[in-house]
mmCIF file of N, CA and C in Angstrom:
data_model
loop_
_atom_site.group_PDB
_atom_site.id
_atom_site.type_symbol
_atom_site.label_atom_id
_atom_site.label_comp_id
_atom_site.label_asym_id
_atom_site.label_seq_id
_atom_site.Cartn_x
_atom_site.Cartn_y
_atom_site.Cartn_z
ATOM 1 N N MET A 1416 170.640 -42.432 170.703
ATOM 2 C CA MET A 1416 170.270 -43.784 171.037
ATOM 3 C C MET A 1416 170.811 -44.455 169.599
ATOM 4 N N SER A 1417 170.379 -44.098 168.409
ATOM 5 C CA SER A 1417 170.972 -44.999 167.561
ATOM 6 C C SER A 1417 172.055 -44.694 166.991
ATOM 7 N N ASP A 1418 173.130 -43.275 167.209
ATOM 8 C CA ASP A 1418 174.030 -42.792 166.720
ATOM 9 C C ASP A 1418 174.970 -43.977 167.657
ATOM 10 N N THR A 1419 175.028 -44.208 168.969
ATOM 11 C CA THR A 1419 175.370 -45.459 169.691
ATOM 12 C C THR A 1419 175.125 -46.868 168.959
ATOM 13 N N LYS A 1420 174.138 -47.355 169.015
ATOM 14 C CA LYS A 1420 174.025 -48.376 168.052
ATOM 15 C C LYS A 1420 174.243 -48.617 166.524
ATOM 16 N N GLU A 1421 174.618 -47.496 165.626
ATOM 17 C CA GLU A 1421 175.163 -47.478 164.663
ATOM 18 C C GLU A 1421 176.964 -47.507 164.660
ATOM 19 N N ALA A 1422 177.305 -46.789 165.379
ATOM 20 C CA ALA A 1422 178.637 -46.991 165.964
ATOM 21 C C ALA A 1422 179.311 -48.233 166.255
ATOM 22 N N MET A 1423 178.284 -49.304 166.875
ATOM 23 C CA MET A 1423 179.121 -50.392 167.610
ATOM 24 C C MET A 1423 178.429 -51.640 167.118
ATOM 25 N N ALA A 1424 177.759 -51.204 165.425
ATOM 26 C CA ALA A 1424 177.717 -52.150 164.551
ATOM 27 C C ALA A 1424 178.772 -52.894 164.090
ATOM 28 N N PRO A 1425 178.539 -54.313 164.115
ATOM 29 C CA PRO A 1425 179.818 -55.377 163.549
ATOM 30 C C PRO A 1425 180.424 -54.886 162.117
ATOM 31 N N LYS A 1426 181.182 -54.924 161.973
ATOM 32 C CA LYS A 1426 182.086 -54.814 160.631
ATOM 33 C C LYS A 1426 182.628 -55.772 160.030
ATOM 34 N N GLY A 1427 182.079 -57.151 160.385
ATOM 35 C CA GLY A 1427 182.567 -58.654 160.113
ATOM 36 C C GLY A 1427 181.405 -59.320 160.731
ATOM 37 N N LYS A 1428 182.537 -60.693 160.447
ATOM 38 C CA LYS A 1428 181.966 -61.592 161.174
ATOM 39 C C LYS A 1428 182.538 -62.361 162.211
ATOM 40 N N ILE A 1429 182.419 -63.490 162.922
ATOM 41 C CA ILE A 1429 182.836 -63.889 163.358
ATOM 42 C C ILE A 1429 183.907 -65.175 162.781
ATOM 43 N N ALA A 1430 185.078 -65.398 162.852
ATOM 44 C CA ALA A 1430 185.930 -66.661 162.506
ATOM 45 C C ALA A 1430 186.380 -67.129 163.599
ATOM 46 N N TYR A 1431 185.986 -68.509 163.229
ATOM 47 C CA TYR A 1431 186.377 -69.814 164.151
ATOM 48 C C TYR A 1431 187.107 -70.773 163.187
ATOM 49 N N ALA A 1432 188.418 -71.512 163.799
ATOM 50 C CA ALA A 1432 188.879 -72.158 163.473
ATOM 51 C C ALA A 1432 190.042 -73.369 164.294
ATOM 52 N N THR A 1433 190.083 -74.465 164.086
ATOM 53 C CA THR A 1433 190.764 -75.247 164.891
ATOM 54 C C THR A 1433 192.105 -75.987 164.120
ATOM 55 N N THR A 1434 192.620 -76.512 164.311
ATOM 56 C CA THR A 1434 193.924 -77.091 163.762
ATOM 57 C C THR A 1434 193.141 -78.382 162.738
ATOM 58 N N GLU A 1435 192.612 -78.674 162.785
ATOM 59 C CA GLU A 1435 191.471 -79.867 162.021
ATOM 60 C C GLU A 1435 190.902 -78.938 160.643
ATOM 61 N N THR A 1436 190.121 -77.776 161.437
ATOM 62 C CA THR A 1436 189.288 -77.371 160.212
ATOM 63 C C THR A 1436 190.133 -75.867 159.452
ATOM 64 N N ALA A 1437 191.538 -75.728 159.831
ATOM 65 C CA ALA A 1437 191.845 -74.572 159.032
ATOM 66 C C ALA A 1437 192.473 -75.064 157.861
ATOM 67 N N PRO A 1438 192.441 -74.699 156.815
ATOM 68 C CA PRO A 1438 192.985 -75.203 155.454
ATOM 69 C C PRO A 1438 193.728 -74.553 155.470
ATOM 70 N N VAL A 1439 195.106 -76.268 154.949
ATOM 71 C CA VAL A 1439 196.237 -75.615 154.192
ATOM 72 C C VAL A 1439 196.372 -74.765 152.913
ATOM 73 N N VAL A 1440 197.131 -73.752 152.917
ATOM 74 C CA VAL A 1440 197.137 -73.030 151.834
ATOM 75 C C VAL A 1440 198.165 -72.403 151.008
ATOM 76 N N GLN A 1441 198.451 -72.129 149.926
ATOM 77 C CA GLN A 1441 199.842 -71.639 149.383
ATOM 78 C C GLN A 1441 199.896 -70.523 150.245
ATOM 79 N N GLY A 1442 201.469 -70.490 150.281
ATOM 80 C CA GLY A 1442 202.300 -69.422 150.759
ATOM 81 C C GLY A 1442 203.457 -68.835 150.137
ATOM 82 N N ARG A 1443 204.004 -67.649 150.945
ATOM 83 C CA ARG A 1443 204.964 -67.182 150.290
ATOM 84 C C ARG A 1443 206.310 -67.786 150.469
ATOM 85 N N ARG A 1444 206.683 -68.776 151.192
ATOM 86 C CA ARG A 1444 208.033 -69.601 151.750
ATOM 87 C C ARG A 1444 207.766 -70.956 151.547
ATOM 88 N N ALA A 1445 208.606 -71.487 150.666
ATOM 89 C CA ALA A 1445 208.480 -73.432 150.503
ATOM 90 C C ALA A 1445 208.460 -73.896 151.936
ATOM 91 N N PHE A 1446 209.641 -73.446 152.657
ATOM 92 C CA PHE A 1446 209.868 -74.175 153.864
ATOM 93 C C PHE A 1446 208.683 -74.379 154.746
ATOM 94 N N PHE A 1447 207.490 -73.545 154.911
ATOM 95 C CA PHE A 1447 206.415 -73.396 155.625
ATOM 96 C C PHE A 1447 205.536 -74.437 154.687
ATOM 97 N N THR A 1448 204.712 -74.834 155.734
ATOM 98 C CA THR A 1448 202.838 -75.031 155.747
ATOM 99 C C THR A 1448 202.263 -73.679 156.241
ATOM 100 N N TYR A 1449 201.414 -73.466 155.384
ATOM 101 C CA TYR A 1449 200.255 -72.468 156.226
ATOM 102 C C TYR A 1449 199.134 -73.035 156.154
ATOM 103 N N ARG A 1450 198.117 -72.731 157.400
ATOM 104 C CA ARG A 1450 197.137 -72.826 157.993
ATOM 105 C C ARG A 1450 196.470 -71.615 157.853
ATOM 106 N N ASP A 1451 194.991 -71.286 157.184
ATOM 107 C CA ASP A 1451 194.649 -69.867 157.172
ATOM 108 C C ASP A 1451 193.363 -70.129 158.191
ATOM 109 N N LEU A 1452 193.264 -68.899 158.591
ATOM 110 C CA LEU A 1452 192.149 -69.051 160.308
ATOM 111 C C LEU A 1452 190.842 -68.226 159.788
ATOM 112 N N GLY A 1453 190.727 -68.156 158.435
ATOM 113 C CA GLY A 1453 189.621 -67.462 158.129
ATOM 114 C C GLY A 1453 188.841 -65.933 158.496
ATOM 115 N N VAL A 1454 190.425 -65.362 159.282
ATOM 116 C CA VAL A 1454 190.254 -64.156 159.624
ATOM 117 C C VAL A 1454 189.934 -62.850 158.286
ATOM 118 N N ALA A 1455 190.685 -63.327 156.680
ATOM 119 C CA ALA A 1455 190.357 -62.290 155.682
ATOM 120 C C ALA A 1455 189.109 -62.233 155.684
ATOM 121 N N GLU A 1456 188.228 -62.973 155.157
ATOM 122 C CA GLU A 1456 187.170 -63.073 154.827
ATOM 123 C C GLU A 1456 185.856 -62.443 155.851
ATOM 124 N N ALA A 1457 186.165 -62.885 157.318
ATOM 125 C CA ALA A 1457 185.830 -62.569 158.250
ATOM 126 C C ALA A 1457 185.854 -61.075 158.739
ATOM 127 N N SER A 1458 186.847 -60.502 158.110
ATOM 128 C CA SER A 1458 187.333 -59.028 158.456
ATOM 129 C C SER A 1458 186.837 -58.146 157.483
ATOM 130 N N GLY A 1459 186.385 -58.978 156.317
ATOM 131 C CA GLY A 1459 186.158 -58.054 154.975
ATOM 132 C C GLY A 1459 187.621 -57.303 154.368
ATOM 133 N N GLY A 1460 188.794 -58.230 154.631
ATOM 134 C CA GLY A 1460 190.136 -58.060 153.982
ATOM 135 C C GLY A 1460 190.682 -57.052 154.900
ATOM 136 N N MET A 1461 190.454 -56.760 156.148
ATOM 137 C CA MET A 1461 191.142 -55.764 156.969
ATOM 138 C C MET A 1461 192.595 -56.561 157.504
ATOM 139 N N MET A 1462 192.203 -57.870 157.858
ATOM 140 C CA MET A 1462 193.557 -58.429 158.199
ATOM 141 C C MET A 1462 193.435 -59.637 157.913
ATOM 142 N N LYS A 1463 194.651 -60.187 157.869
ATOM 143 C CA LYS A 1463 194.411 -62.036 157.906
ATOM 144 C C LYS A 1463 195.107 -62.298 158.711
ATOM 145 N N ALA A 1464 194.968 -63.463 159.334
ATOM 146 C CA ALA A 1464 195.930 -64.589 160.265
ATOM 147 C C ALA A 1464 196.174 -66.084 159.729
ATOM 148 N N GLN A 1465 196.967 -66.254 159.853
ATOM 149 C CA GLN A 1465 197.627 -67.724 159.579
ATOM 150 C C GLN A 1465 198.510 -68.259 160.503
ATOM 151 N N VAL A 1466 198.451 -69.595 160.414
ATOM 152 C CA VAL A 1466 199.667 -70.273 161.000
ATOM 153 C C VAL A 1466 200.565 -70.967 160.309
ATOM 154 N N HIS A 1467 201.911 -70.428 160.335
ATOM 155 C CA HIS A 1467 203.004 -71.236 159.703
ATOM 156 C C HIS A 1467 203.921 -71.998 160.612
ATOM 157 N N GLN A 1468 204.161 -73.283 159.885
ATOM 158 C CA GLN A 1468 204.951 -74.067 160.626
ATOM 159 C C GLN A 1468 205.679 -74.599 159.673
ATOM 160 N N THR A 1469 207.176 -74.509 160.073
ATOM 161 C CA THR A 1469 208.714 -75.282 159.219
ATOM 162 C C THR A 1469 208.213 -76.509 159.460
ATOM 163 N N ARG A 1470 208.477 -77.003 157.539
ATOM 164 C CA ARG A 1470 208.807 -78.512 157.188
ATOM 165 C C ARG A 1470 209.744 -79.091 157.612
ATOM 166 N N LYS A 1471 210.845 -77.868 157.859
ATOM 167 C CA LYS A 1471 212.342 -78.479 158.223
ATOM 168 C C LYS A 1471 213.301 -77.629 158.566
ATOM 169 N N GLY A 1472 212.712 -76.591 159.116
ATOM 170 C CA GLY A 1472 213.708 -75.519 159.785
ATOM 171 C C GLY A 1472 213.991 -74.607 158.684
ATOM 172 N N LEU A 1473 214.644 -73.432 158.686
ATOM 173 C CA LEU A 1473 214.925 -73.014 157.809
ATOM 174 C C LEU A 1473 216.323 -72.979 156.578
ATOM 175 N N GLY A 1474 217.202 -73.933 156.707
ATOM 176 C CA GLY A 1474 218.037 -73.924 156.064
ATOM 177 C C GLY A 1474 218.984 -72.967 155.427
ATOM 178 N N GLU A 1475 218.647 -71.913 155.333
ATOM 179 C CA GLU A 1475 219.100 -71.031 155.032
ATOM 180 C C GLU A 1475 218.469 -69.557 155.167
ATOM 181 N N GLN A 1476 219.525 -68.460 155.240
ATOM 182 C CA GLN A 1476 218.862 -67.183 155.656
ATOM 183 C C GLN A 1476 217.728 -66.751 154.597
ATOM 184 N N THR A 1477 216.873 -66.301 154.820
ATOM 185 C CA THR A 1477 215.840 -66.256 154.372
ATOM 186 C C THR A 1477 216.261 -64.683 153.333
ATOM 187 N N GLY A 1478 217.190 -63.717 153.626
ATOM 188 C CA GLY A 1478 217.625 -62.647 152.766
ATOM 189 C C GLY A 1478 217.246 -61.391 153.230
ATOM 190 N N TRP A 1479 217.999 -60.639 153.027
ATOM 191 C CA TRP A 1479 216.908 -58.908 153.603
ATOM 192 C C TRP A 1479 215.837 -58.801 152.676
ATOM 193 N N HIS A 1480 215.119 -58.261 153.316
ATOM 194 C CA HIS A 1480 213.725 -58.131 152.839
ATOM 195 C C HIS A 1480 212.780 -57.187 153.528
ATOM 196 N N TYR A 1481 211.491 -56.884 152.733
ATOM 197 C CA TYR A 1481 210.770 -55.957 153.334
ATOM 198 C C TYR A 1481 209.431 -56.240 153.055
ATOM 199 N N HIS A 1482 208.201 -56.043 153.577
ATOM 200 C CA HIS A 1482 206.653 -56.622 153.272
ATOM 201 C C HIS A 1482 206.110 -55.431 152.832
ATOM 202 N N THR A 1483 204.925 -55.657 151.783
ATOM 203 C CA THR A 1483 204.591 -54.288 151.244
ATOM 204 C C THR A 1483 203.119 -54.389 151.777
ATOM 205 N N CYS A 1484 202.975 -54.577 153.360
ATOM 206 C CA CYS A 1484 201.394 -54.269 154.221
ATOM 207 C C CYS A 1484 201.740 -53.305 154.931
ATOM 208 N N ASP A 1485 200.723 -52.627 155.706
ATOM 209 C CA ASP A 1485 200.834 -51.589 156.611
ATOM 210 C C ASP A 1485 201.689 -52.518 158.111
ATOM 211 N N GLY A 1486 201.521 -53.569 158.549
ATOM 212 C CA GLY A 1486 202.042 -54.073 159.611
ATOM 213 C C GLY A 1486 202.069 -55.589 159.780
ATOM 214 N N GLN A 1487 203.080 -56.022 160.552
ATOM 215 C CA GLN A 1487 203.142 -57.512 160.242
ATOM 216 C C GLN A 1487 203.035 -57.924 161.798
ATOM 217 N N PHE A 1488 202.235 -58.730 162.169
ATOM 218 C CA PHE A 1488 202.607 -58.986 163.940
ATOM 219 C C PHE A 1488 202.807 -61.002 163.920
ATOM 220 N N ILE A 1489 203.981 -60.955 164.691
ATOM 221 C CA ILE A 1489 203.919 -62.355 164.898
ATOM 222 C C ILE A 1489 204.106 -62.706 166.502
ATOM 223 N N TYR A 1490 203.463 -64.410 166.801
ATOM 224 C CA TYR A 1490 203.534 -64.529 167.866
ATOM 225 C C TYR A 1490 203.704 -65.977 168.073
ATOM 226 N N ILE A 1491 205.040 -66.373 168.388
ATOM 227 C CA ILE A 1491 205.691 -67.266 168.496
ATOM 228 C C ILE A 1491 204.830 -68.832 169.223
ATOM 229 N N LEU A 1492 204.427 -70.022 168.719
ATOM 230 C CA LEU A 1492 203.603 -70.864 169.282
ATOM 231 C C LEU A 1492 204.739 -72.072 169.883
ATOM 232 N N LYS A 1493 205.400 -72.109 168.927
ATOM 233 C CA LYS A 1493 206.382 -73.474 169.276
ATOM 234 C C LYS A 1493 207.779 -72.996 168.816
ATOM 235 N N GLY A 1494 209.014 -73.792 169.262
ATOM 236 C CA GLY A 1494 210.504 -73.172 168.923
ATOM 237 C C GLY A 1494 210.726 -71.698 168.953
ATOM 238 N N TRP A 1495 211.859 -71.445 167.867
ATOM 239 C CA TRP A 1495 212.321 -70.302 167.736
ATOM 240 C C TRP A 1495 213.030 -69.584 166.522
ATOM 241 N N VAL A 1496 212.905 -68.519 166.502
ATOM 242 C CA VAL A 1496 213.642 -68.151 165.107
ATOM 243 C C VAL A 1496 214.291 -66.423 165.758
ATOM 244 N N ASP A 1497 215.116 -66.398 164.783
ATOM 245 C CA ASP A 1497 216.124 -65.253 165.044
ATOM 246 C C ASP A 1497 216.022 -64.007 163.824
ATOM 247 N N LEU A 1498 215.789 -62.718 164.331
ATOM 248 C CA LEU A 1498 216.079 -62.072 163.492
ATOM 249 C C LEU A 1498 216.237 -61.107 162.975
ATOM 250 N N GLU A 1499 216.902 -60.373 162.629
ATOM 251 C CA GLU A 1499 217.942 -59.238 161.936
ATOM 252 C C GLU A 1499 217.430 -58.161 161.558
ATOM 253 N N PHE A 1500 217.360 -56.886 162.078
ATOM 254 C CA PHE A 1500 216.960 -55.376 161.453
ATOM 255 C C PHE A 1500 217.897 -54.859 160.650
ATOM 256 N N GLU A 1501 217.881 -54.043 159.982
ATOM 257 C CA GLU A 1501 218.401 -53.221 159.069
ATOM 258 C C GLU A 1501 219.043 -51.949 160.093
ATOM 259 N N THR A 1502 218.866 -51.926 160.871
ATOM 260 C CA THR A 1502 218.957 -51.295 161.970
ATOM 261 C C THR A 1502 220.551 -51.419 162.683
ATOM 262 N N GLY A 1503 220.370 -52.985 162.522
ATOM 263 C CA GLY A 1503 221.475 -53.793 163.550
ATOM 264 C C GLY A 1503 220.903 -54.510 164.711
ATOM 265 N N GLU A 1504 219.578 -54.051 164.840
ATOM 266 C CA GLU A 1504 219.316 -54.928 165.866
ATOM 267 C C GLU A 1504 218.877 -56.573 165.916
ATOM 268 N N LYS A 1505 218.785 -57.544 166.701
ATOM 269 C CA LYS A 1505 218.897 -58.455 166.529
ATOM 270 C C LYS A 1505 218.250 -59.250 167.352
ATOM 271 N N LEU A 1506 217.132 -60.143 167.007
ATOM 272 C CA LEU A 1506 216.077 -60.538 167.988
ATOM 273 C C LEU A 1506 215.852 -62.573 168.080
ATOM 274 N N HIS A 1507 216.289 -62.717 169.099
ATOM 275 C CA HIS A 1507 215.890 -64.441 169.141
ATOM 276 C C HIS A 1507 214.500 -64.372 169.967
ATOM 277 N N LEU A 1508 213.363 -64.746 169.224
ATOM 278 C CA LEU A 1508 212.407 -64.898 169.702
ATOM 279 C C LEU A 1508 211.787 -66.686 169.671
ATOM 280 N N GLU A 1509 211.223 -66.886 171.113
ATOM 281 C CA GLU A 1509 211.141 -68.314 171.503
ATOM 282 C C GLU A 1509 209.635 -68.288 172.138
ATOM 283 N N GLU A 1510 208.879 -69.412 171.908
ATOM 284 C CA GLU A 1510 207.922 -69.762 172.600
ATOM 285 C C GLU A 1510 207.195 -68.730 173.088
ATOM 286 N N GLY A 1511 205.894 -68.241 172.912
ATOM 287 C CA GLY A 1511 205.358 -66.770 174.109
ATOM 288 C C GLY A 1511 205.742 -65.806 173.986
ATOM 289 N N HIS A 1512 206.919 -65.378 172.863
ATOM 290 C CA HIS A 1512 207.193 -64.226 172.647
ATOM 291 C C HIS A 1512 206.581 -63.471 171.179
ATOM 292 N N SER A 1513 206.531 -62.203 171.104
ATOM 293 C CA SER A 1513 205.297 -61.716 169.996
ATOM 294 C C SER A 1513 206.634 -60.932 169.502
ATOM 295 N N CYS A 1514 206.370 -60.012 168.229
ATOM 296 C CA CYS A 1514 206.842 -59.010 167.661
ATOM 297 C C CYS A 1514 206.085 -58.252 166.519
ATOM 298 N N TYR A 1515 206.331 -56.926 166.726
ATOM 299 C CA TYR A 1515 205.584 -56.051 165.492
ATOM 300 C C TYR A 1515 206.517 -55.794 164.576
ATOM 301 N N ILE A 1516 206.415 -55.901 163.175
ATOM 302 C CA ILE A 1516 207.092 -55.113 162.252
ATOM 303 C C ILE A 1516 206.507 -54.214 161.390
ATOM 304 N N PRO A 1517 206.496 -53.040 161.542
ATOM 305 C CA PRO A 1517 206.040 -51.823 160.519
ATOM 306 C C PRO A 1517 206.233 -52.176 158.874
ATOM 307 N N GLY A 1518 205.230 -52.395 157.836
ATOM 308 C CA GLY A 1518 205.510 -52.484 156.849
ATOM 309 C C GLY A 1518 206.562 -52.021 156.312
ATOM 310 N N GLY A 1519 207.484 -52.032 155.406
ATOM 311 C CA GLY A 1519 208.678 -51.587 154.655
ATOM 312 C C GLY A 1519 209.659 -51.716 155.550
ATOM 313 N N VAL A 1520 209.560 -52.139 157.057
ATOM 314 C CA VAL A 1520 210.985 -52.152 157.623
ATOM 315 C C VAL A 1520 211.850 -53.779 157.123
ATOM 316 N N VAL A 1521 213.067 -53.367 156.707
ATOM 317 C CA VAL A 1521 213.791 -54.254 156.131
ATOM 318 C C VAL A 1521 214.136 -55.052 157.145
ATOM 319 N N HIS A 1522 214.196 -56.714 156.905
ATOM 320 C CA HIS A 1522 214.688 -57.479 158.037
ATOM 321 C C HIS A 1522 215.316 -58.794 157.118
ATOM 322 N N ASN A 1523 215.625 -59.930 158.179
ATOM 323 C CA ASN A 1523 216.416 -61.387 157.675
ATOM 324 C C ASN A 1523 216.008 -62.367 158.589
ATOM 325 N N GLU A 1524 215.246 -62.949 158.516
ATOM 326 C CA GLU A 1524 215.083 -64.268 159.447
ATOM 327 C C GLU A 1524 216.697 -64.973 159.046
ATOM 328 N N THR A 1525 217.897 -64.927 160.070
ATOM 329 C CA THR A 1525 219.033 -65.793 160.139
ATOM 330 C C THR A 1525 218.752 -67.168 160.388
ATOM 331 N N ASP A 1526 217.812 -67.902 161.353
ATOM 332 C CA ASP A 1526 217.887 -69.036 161.516
ATOM 333 C C ASP A 1526 216.470 -69.289 162.332
ATOM 334 N N MET A 1527 215.982 -70.695 162.467
ATOM 335 C CA MET A 1527 215.012 -71.047 163.473
ATOM 336 C C MET A 1527 215.069 -72.323 163.735
ATOM 337 N N SER A 1528 214.256 -72.815 164.852
ATOM 338 C CA SER A 1528 214.268 -74.417 164.803
ATOM 339 C C SER A 1528 213.426 -75.005 163.668
ATOM 340 N N GLN A 1529 213.849 -76.416 163.968
ATOM 341 C CA GLN A 1529 212.991 -77.621 163.187
ATOM 342 C C GLN A 1529 211.782 -77.740 163.293
ATOM 343 N N ASP A 1530 211.074 -76.868 164.751
ATOM 344 C CA ASP A 1530 209.608 -77.221 165.192
ATOM 345 C C ASP A 1530 209.086 -75.792 165.301
ATOM 346 N N TYR A 1531 209.527 -74.640 164.900
ATOM 347 C CA TYR A 1531 209.192 -73.386 164.479
ATOM 348 C C TYR A 1531 207.629 -73.474 163.719
ATOM 349 N N GLU A 1532 206.913 -72.695 164.853
ATOM 350 C CA GLU A 1532 205.664 -72.513 164.278
ATOM 351 C C GLU A 1532 205.051 -70.886 165.155
ATOM 352 N N VAL A 1533 204.500 -70.247 164.163
ATOM 353 C CA VAL A 1533 204.028 -69.078 164.681
ATOM 354 C C VAL A 1533 202.575 -68.396 164.009
ATOM 355 N N LEU A 1534 202.225 -67.928 164.851
ATOM 356 C CA LEU A 1534 200.859 -67.060 164.358
ATOM 357 C C LEU A 1534 200.997 -65.715 163.902
ATOM 358 N N GLU A 1535 200.712 -65.688 162.624
ATOM 359 C CA GLU A 1535 201.333 -64.241 161.676
ATOM 360 C C GLU A 1535 199.439 -63.494 161.635
ATOM 361 N N ILE A 1536 199.768 -62.280 161.622
ATOM 362 C CA ILE A 1536 198.663 -61.499 161.284
ATOM 363 C C ILE A 1536 199.224 -60.161 160.692
ATOM 364 N N HIS A 1537 198.459 -59.773 159.641
ATOM 365 C CA HIS A 1537 199.148 -58.583 158.833
ATOM 366 C C HIS A 1537 198.014 -57.639 158.111
ATOM 367 N N LEU A 1538 197.758 -56.428 158.192
ATOM 368 C CA LEU A 1538 197.159 -55.636 157.483
ATOM 369 C C LEU A 1538 197.597 -55.002 156.147
ATOM 370 N N PRO A 1539 197.058 -54.959 155.601
ATOM 371 C CA PRO A 1539 195.196 -55.769 155.278
ATOM 372 C C PRO A 1539 195.703 -56.763 154.697
ATOM 373 N N ALA A 1540 194.496 -57.609 154.706
ATOM 374 C CA ALA A 1540 194.549 -59.385 154.222
ATOM 375 C C ALA A 1540 195.268 -59.263 152.838
ATOM 376 N N ASP A 1541 195.349 -58.732 152.016
ATOM 377 C CA ASP A 1541 195.142 -58.648 150.960
ATOM 378 C C ASP A 1541 196.820 -58.096 150.193
ATOM 379 N N ARG A 1542 197.627 -57.865 151.099
ATOM 380 C CA ARG A 1542 198.860 -56.982 150.986
ATOM 381 C C ARG A 1542 200.143 -57.504 151.443
ATOM 382 N N MET A 1543 200.679 -58.390 151.220
ATOM 383 C CA MET A 1543 201.908 -59.151 151.993
ATOM 384 C C MET A 1543 202.605 -59.400 150.921
ATOM 385 N N GLY A 1544 202.850 -58.713 150.401
ATOM 386 C CA GLY A 1544 204.173 -59.061 149.245
ATOM 387 C C GLY A 1544 205.230 -58.914 150.130
ATOM 388 N N THR A 1545 206.549 -59.616 149.254
ATOM 389 C CA THR A 1545 207.836 -59.634 149.984
ATOM 390 C C THR A 1545 208.628 -59.106 148.770
ATOM 391 N N VAL A 1546 209.536 -58.038 149.222
ATOM 392 C CA VAL A 1546 210.367 -57.626 148.309
ATOM 393 C C VAL A 1546 211.869 -57.868 148.850
ATOM 394 N N PRO A 1547 212.498 -58.752 147.903
ATOM 395 C CA PRO A 1547 214.167 -58.765 148.376
ATOM 396 C C PRO A 1547 214.744 -57.118 148.179
ATOM 397 N N CYS A 1548 215.940 -56.884 149.149
ATOM 398 C CA CYS A 1548 216.502 -55.743 148.940
ATOM 399 C C CYS A 1548 217.835 -55.745 149.474
ATOM 400 N N GLU A 1549 218.687 -54.999 149.440
ATOM 401 C CA GLU A 1549 219.459 -54.732 150.404
ATOM 402 C C GLU A 1549 219.456 -53.982 151.702
ATOM 403 N N PRO A 1550 220.006 -53.967 152.839
ATOM 404 C CA PRO A 1550 219.776 -53.039 153.841
ATOM 405 C C PRO A 1550 220.500 -51.635 153.843
ATOM 406 N N ARG A 1551 219.748 -50.463 153.891
ATOM 407 C CA ARG A 1551 219.774 -49.332 153.407
ATOM 408 C C ARG A 1551 220.345 -48.940 155.042
ATOM 409 N N LYS A 1552 221.694 -48.364 154.408
ATOM 410 C CA LYS A 1552 222.753 -48.142 155.882
ATOM 411 C C LYS A 1552 223.094 -46.525 155.771
#
């Protein structure tokens, strides 16, 4: 019985945030406002969850890049975004769509709506570097 209890012991704490309580924090890109949902602290650094909202749309492509994380998950809350991957695959993601991008996958955000808002979760919390690069062919 004690083995089961130990296996089910919580490995973090509950995080709760609202639009009003989630603080605006510094982020990777100047064209986004970032709201932190408190998951990094609650999960002991296992993952980070933020809501990104465009300030005025993309303006220009992000350029080819990859992220130095284990993985990135996005869920579109509002608007749309166009993504292109080095494989040639292109995705148009709209409200209610989601996408998982493994760390190291080269991609480019080519366009987004003026009202784009996205939930982004990445693993681990402290490793989400953006590395500009050329697509590998």
